[in-house]
Amino acid sequence: MKVLDVVALLEPIPEQHLLRGQIGTIVEELDPGYVEVEFLVGEDYTPWRLQRID
């Protein structure tokens, strides 16, 4: 995975109102094994730090 790749959630993140299967875009590579993904929720972008699954 790399910056600007499109990803989908395998599990929901209810506290952020993100559903299983929701599509996001990788916007930054963080610590080894983690990326920051932005999801469009309504009219707002929600950034979320996620563990990589390659």
Short mmCIF file of N, CA and C in Angstrom, two decimals:
data_model
loop_
_atom_site.label_atom_id
_atom_site.label_comp_id
_atom_site.label_asym_id
_atom_site.label_seq_id
_atom_site.Cartn_x
_atom_site.Cartn_y
_atom_site.Cartn_z
N MET A 1 0.84 -1.18 0.00
CA MET A 1 0.00 0.00 0.00
C MET A 1 0.88 1.24 0.00
N LYS A 2 0.38 2.27 -0.67
CA LYS A 2 1.13 3.52 -0.74
C LYS A 2 0.16 4.70 -0.73
N VAL A 3 0.71 5.89 -0.56
CA VAL A 3 -0.09 7.11 -0.53
C VAL A 3 -0.95 7.19 -1.79
N LEU A 4 -2.21 7.57 -1.60
CA LEU A 4 -3.25 7.74 -2.61
C LEU A 4 -3.91 6.43 -3.04
N ASP A 5 -3.50 5.30 -2.46
CA ASP A 5 -4.23 4.05 -2.71
C ASP A 5 -5.60 4.15 -2.06
N VAL A 6 -6.57 3.51 -2.68
CA VAL A 6 -7.93 3.44 -2.14
C VAL A 6 -8.06 2.14 -1.36
N VAL A 7 -8.64 2.23 -0.15
CA VAL A 7 -8.79 1.07 0.72
C VAL A 7 -10.23 0.98 1.21
N ALA A 8 -10.62 -0.19 1.72
CA ALA A 8 -11.94 -0.37 2.32
C ALA A 8 -11.77 -0.98 3.70
N LEU A 9 -12.63 -0.59 4.63
CA LEU A 9 -12.57 -1.12 6.00
C LEU A 9 -13.07 -2.55 6.05
N LEU A 10 -12.33 -3.40 6.76
CA LEU A 10 -12.76 -4.78 6.98
C LEU A 10 -13.64 -4.89 8.22
N GLU A 11 -13.50 -3.93 9.13
CA GLU A 11 -14.28 -3.90 10.38
C GLU A 11 -14.80 -2.47 10.57
N PRO A 12 -15.98 -2.31 11.16
CA PRO A 12 -16.50 -0.96 11.42
C PRO A 12 -15.72 -0.27 12.55
N ILE A 13 -15.75 1.05 12.55
CA ILE A 13 -15.20 1.86 13.63
C ILE A 13 -16.35 2.77 14.10
N PRO A 14 -17.24 2.24 14.95
CA PRO A 14 -18.46 2.95 15.32
C PRO A 14 -18.23 4.33 15.94
N GLU A 15 -17.17 4.48 16.75
CA GLU A 15 -16.94 5.77 17.41
C GLU A 15 -16.63 6.89 16.41
N GLN A 16 -16.25 6.52 15.18
CA GLN A 16 -16.00 7.51 14.13
C GLN A 16 -17.08 7.48 13.05
N HIS A 17 -18.14 6.69 13.29
CA HIS A 17 -19.26 6.56 12.35
C HIS A 17 -18.80 5.97 11.01
N LEU A 18 -17.80 5.09 11.07
CA LEU A 18 -17.29 4.43 9.87
C LEU A 18 -17.83 3.00 9.82
N LEU A 19 -18.34 2.62 8.67
CA LEU A 19 -18.95 1.31 8.50
C LEU A 19 -18.02 0.33 7.81
N ARG A 20 -18.27 -0.95 8.03
CA ARG A 20 -17.52 -1.99 7.32
C ARG A 20 -17.73 -1.78 5.82
N GLY A 21 -16.64 -1.84 5.05
CA GLY A 21 -16.72 -1.66 3.61
C GLY A 21 -16.58 -0.22 3.16
N GLN A 22 -16.55 0.72 4.10
CA GLN A 22 -16.42 2.13 3.72
C GLN A 22 -15.06 2.36 3.06
N ILE A 23 -15.08 3.18 2.03
CA ILE A 23 -13.90 3.44 1.21
C ILE A 23 -13.16 4.68 1.71
N GLY A 24 -11.83 4.59 1.74
CA GLY A 24 -11.00 5.73 2.13
C GLY A 24 -9.75 5.78 1.27
N THR A 25 -8.98 6.85 1.44
CA THR A 25 -7.75 7.05 0.68
C THR A 25 -6.58 7.20 1.64
N ILE A 26 -5.50 6.48 1.38
CA ILE A 26 -4.28 6.62 2.19
C ILE A 26 -3.67 7.99 1.89
N VAL A 27 -3.46 8.78 2.96
CA VAL A 27 -2.92 10.13 2.77
C VAL A 27 -1.51 10.28 3.34
N GLU A 28 -1.09 9.34 4.19
CA GLU A 28 0.25 9.44 4.77
C GLU A 28 0.69 8.10 5.32
N GLU A 29 1.99 7.81 5.16
CA GLU A 29 2.58 6.64 5.81
C GLU A 29 3.15 7.09 7.14
N LEU A 30 2.76 6.42 8.22
CA LEU A 30 3.19 6.81 9.56
C LEU A 30 4.27 5.86 10.05
N ASP A 31 4.21 5.48 11.31
CA ASP A 31 5.15 4.51 11.87
C ASP A 31 5.12 3.24 11.04
N PRO A 32 6.17 2.42 11.10
CA PRO A 32 6.16 1.17 10.35
C PRO A 32 4.90 0.36 10.65
N GLY A 33 4.21 -0.01 9.60
CA GLY A 33 3.01 -0.82 9.75
C GLY A 33 1.72 -0.03 9.89
N TYR A 34 1.78 1.32 9.85
CA TYR A 34 0.58 2.14 10.02
C TYR A 34 0.50 3.19 8.92
N VAL A 35 -0.73 3.48 8.52
CA VAL A 35 -0.99 4.54 7.54
C VAL A 35 -2.14 5.41 8.06
N GLU A 36 -2.20 6.65 7.56
CA GLU A 36 -3.35 7.51 7.85
C GLU A 36 -4.27 7.47 6.65
N VAL A 37 -5.53 7.19 6.91
CA VAL A 37 -6.53 7.08 5.85
C VAL A 37 -7.59 8.14 6.10
N GLU A 38 -8.04 8.82 5.04
CA GLU A 38 -9.14 9.76 5.16
C GLU A 38 -10.39 9.14 4.56
N PHE A 39 -11.49 9.28 5.30
CA PHE A 39 -12.79 8.80 4.86
C PHE A 39 -13.71 10.00 4.76
N LEU A 40 -14.58 10.02 3.75
CA LEU A 40 -15.58 11.07 3.62
C LEU A 40 -16.82 10.62 4.37
N VAL A 41 -17.17 11.37 5.43
CA VAL A 41 -18.35 11.06 6.24
C VAL A 41 -19.26 12.28 6.17
N GLY A 42 -20.36 12.17 5.47
CA GLY A 42 -21.21 13.34 5.23
C GLY A 42 -20.46 14.32 4.37
N GLU A 43 -20.28 15.52 4.89
CA GLU A 43 -19.52 16.54 4.14
C GLU A 43 -18.14 16.77 4.74
N ASP A 44 -17.76 15.94 5.72
CA ASP A 44 -16.47 16.11 6.40
C ASP A 44 -15.54 14.94 6.11
N TYR A 45 -14.24 15.24 6.09
CA TYR A 45 -13.24 14.19 5.97
C TYR A 45 -12.82 13.77 7.37
N THR A 46 -12.77 12.47 7.61
CA THR A 46 -12.37 11.93 8.90
C THR A 46 -11.05 11.19 8.74
N PRO A 47 -9.94 11.74 9.28
CA PRO A 47 -8.67 11.00 9.22
C PRO A 47 -8.66 9.93 10.29
N TRP A 48 -8.04 8.80 9.99
CA TRP A 48 -7.97 7.71 10.96
C TRP A 48 -6.67 6.96 10.75
N ARG A 49 -5.98 6.67 11.84
CA ARG A 49 -4.73 5.91 11.78
C ARG A 49 -5.08 4.43 11.79
N LEU A 50 -4.63 3.71 10.79
CA LEU A 50 -4.95 2.30 10.64
C LEU A 50 -3.70 1.46 10.48
N GLN A 51 -3.77 0.25 10.99
CA GLN A 51 -2.67 -0.70 10.83
C GLN A 51 -2.74 -1.26 9.42
N ARG A 52 -1.59 -1.38 8.79
CA ARG A 52 -1.52 -1.90 7.42
C ARG A 52 -1.82 -3.39 7.39
N ILE A 53 -2.50 -3.81 6.37
CA ILE A 53 -2.71 -5.22 6.08
C ILE A 53 -2.29 -5.42 4.63
N ASP A 54 -1.14 -6.02 4.43
CA ASP A 54 -0.63 -6.23 3.06
C ASP A 54 -0.96 -7.61 2.57
#
